[in-house]
Coordinates of N, CA and C in Angstrom, one line a residue:
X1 N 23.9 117.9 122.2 CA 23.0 118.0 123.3 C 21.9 116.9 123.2
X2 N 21.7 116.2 124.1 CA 20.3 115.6 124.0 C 19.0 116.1 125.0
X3 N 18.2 116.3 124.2 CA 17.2 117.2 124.5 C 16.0 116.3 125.7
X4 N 16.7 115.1 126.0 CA 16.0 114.4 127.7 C 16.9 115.2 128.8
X5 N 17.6 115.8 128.6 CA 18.3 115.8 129.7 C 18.2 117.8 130.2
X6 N 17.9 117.7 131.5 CA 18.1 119.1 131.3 C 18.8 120.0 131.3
X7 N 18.9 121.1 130.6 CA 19.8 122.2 130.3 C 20.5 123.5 132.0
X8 N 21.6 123.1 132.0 CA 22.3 124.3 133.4 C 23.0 124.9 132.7
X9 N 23.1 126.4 133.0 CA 23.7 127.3 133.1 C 24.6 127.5 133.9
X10 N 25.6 127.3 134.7 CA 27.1 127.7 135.2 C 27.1 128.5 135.1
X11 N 27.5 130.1 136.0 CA 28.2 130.9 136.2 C 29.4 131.0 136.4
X12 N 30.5 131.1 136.1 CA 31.7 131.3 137.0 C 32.2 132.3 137.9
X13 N 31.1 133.2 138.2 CA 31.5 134.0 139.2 C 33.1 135.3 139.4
X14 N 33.1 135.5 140.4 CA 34.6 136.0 140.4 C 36.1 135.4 140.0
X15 N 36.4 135.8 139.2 CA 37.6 134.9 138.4 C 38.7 134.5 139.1
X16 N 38.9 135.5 140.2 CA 39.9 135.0 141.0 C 39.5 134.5 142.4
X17 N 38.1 133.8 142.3 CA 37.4 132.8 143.2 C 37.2 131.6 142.7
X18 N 37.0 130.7 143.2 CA 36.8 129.0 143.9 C 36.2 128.6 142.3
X19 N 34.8 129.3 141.9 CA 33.9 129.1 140.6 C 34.9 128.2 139.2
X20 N 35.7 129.2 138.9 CA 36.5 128.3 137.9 C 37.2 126.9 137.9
X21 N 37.4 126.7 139.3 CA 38.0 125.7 139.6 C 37.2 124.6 140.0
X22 N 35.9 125.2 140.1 CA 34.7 124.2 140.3 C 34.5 123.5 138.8
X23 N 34.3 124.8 137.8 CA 33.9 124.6 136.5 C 34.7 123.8 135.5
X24 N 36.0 123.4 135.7 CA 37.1 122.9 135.3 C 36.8 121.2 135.9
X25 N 37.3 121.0 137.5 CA 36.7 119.9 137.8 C 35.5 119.2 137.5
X26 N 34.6 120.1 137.3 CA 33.0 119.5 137.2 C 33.6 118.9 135.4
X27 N 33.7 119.4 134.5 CA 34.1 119.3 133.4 C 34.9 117.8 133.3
X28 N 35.3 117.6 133.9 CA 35.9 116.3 134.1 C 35.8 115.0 134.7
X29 N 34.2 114.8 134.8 CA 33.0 114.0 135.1 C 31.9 114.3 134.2
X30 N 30.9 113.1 133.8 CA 29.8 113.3 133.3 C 28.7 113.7 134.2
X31 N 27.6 114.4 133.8 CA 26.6 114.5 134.5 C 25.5 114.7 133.6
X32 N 24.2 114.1 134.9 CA 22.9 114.2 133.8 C 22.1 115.2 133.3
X33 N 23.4 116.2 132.7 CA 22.5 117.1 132.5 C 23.4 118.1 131.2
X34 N 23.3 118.8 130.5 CA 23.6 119.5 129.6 C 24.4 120.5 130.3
X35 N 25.4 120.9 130.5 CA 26.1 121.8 131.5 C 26.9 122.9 130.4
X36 N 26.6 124.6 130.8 CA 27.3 125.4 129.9 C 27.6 126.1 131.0
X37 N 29.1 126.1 130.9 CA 29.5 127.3 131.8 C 30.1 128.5 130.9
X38 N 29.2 129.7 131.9 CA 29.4 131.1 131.0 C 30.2 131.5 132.2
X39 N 31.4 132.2 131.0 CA 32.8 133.3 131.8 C 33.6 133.2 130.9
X40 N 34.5 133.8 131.4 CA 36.0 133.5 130.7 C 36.3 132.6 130.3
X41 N 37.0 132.5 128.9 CA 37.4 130.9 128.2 C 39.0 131.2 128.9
X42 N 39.6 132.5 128.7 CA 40.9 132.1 129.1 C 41.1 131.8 130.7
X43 N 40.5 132.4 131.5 CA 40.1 132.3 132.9 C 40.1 130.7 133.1
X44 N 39.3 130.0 132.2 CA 39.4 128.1 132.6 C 40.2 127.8 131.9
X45 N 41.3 128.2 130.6 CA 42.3 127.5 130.3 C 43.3 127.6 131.1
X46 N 43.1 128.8 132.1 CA 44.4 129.1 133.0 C 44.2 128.1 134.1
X47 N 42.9 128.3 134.7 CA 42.4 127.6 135.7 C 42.9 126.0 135.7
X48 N 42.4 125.4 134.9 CA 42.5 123.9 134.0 C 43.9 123.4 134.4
X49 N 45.1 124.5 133.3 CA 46.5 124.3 133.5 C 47.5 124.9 134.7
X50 N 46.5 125.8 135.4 CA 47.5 125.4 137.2 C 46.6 124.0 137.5
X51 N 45.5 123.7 137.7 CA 45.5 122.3 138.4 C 45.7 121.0 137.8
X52 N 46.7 121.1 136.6 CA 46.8 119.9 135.7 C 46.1 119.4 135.5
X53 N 45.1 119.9 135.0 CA 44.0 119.3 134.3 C 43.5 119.4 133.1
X54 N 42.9 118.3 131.8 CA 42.9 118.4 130.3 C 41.2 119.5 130.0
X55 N 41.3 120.1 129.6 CA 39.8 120.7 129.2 C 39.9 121.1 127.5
X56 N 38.7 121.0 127.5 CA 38.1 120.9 126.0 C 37.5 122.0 125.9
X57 N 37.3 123.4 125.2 CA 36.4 124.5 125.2 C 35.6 124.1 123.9

C-alpha cells in the first residue's frame, strides 16, 4: 500500500449481480488509489473465470 494514495473500499453487492464483474475488470487496470474489494473470494474466482480473465486474490 502506499500511503499517498487513497484507500476504497469496494463492495460487491449481490453476487449474482453486475458488482463482481465490475470488481474482476476494475482489478485488471491500475488506479490511483488503494482498492479492496470486500465479498466473496470464490464469488470473483468464479466471476474472473466465466469472463476469462487472470485475477490475483
Amino acid at each position: 500500500m502506499n500511503p499517498e494514495l487513497p484507500r476504497i473500499a469496494l463492495t460487491l453487492g449481490e453476487p449474482a449481480g453486475i458488482g463482481p464483474d465490475i470488481a474482476v475488470m476494475m482489478a485488471q487496470k491500475g488506479h490511483p488509489a488503494d482498492i479492496t474489494a470486500i465479498g466473496d473470494a470464490h464469488v470473483l474466482e468464479a466471476r474472473a473465470k466465466a469472463l476469462g480473465l487472470p485475477l490475483t486474490l
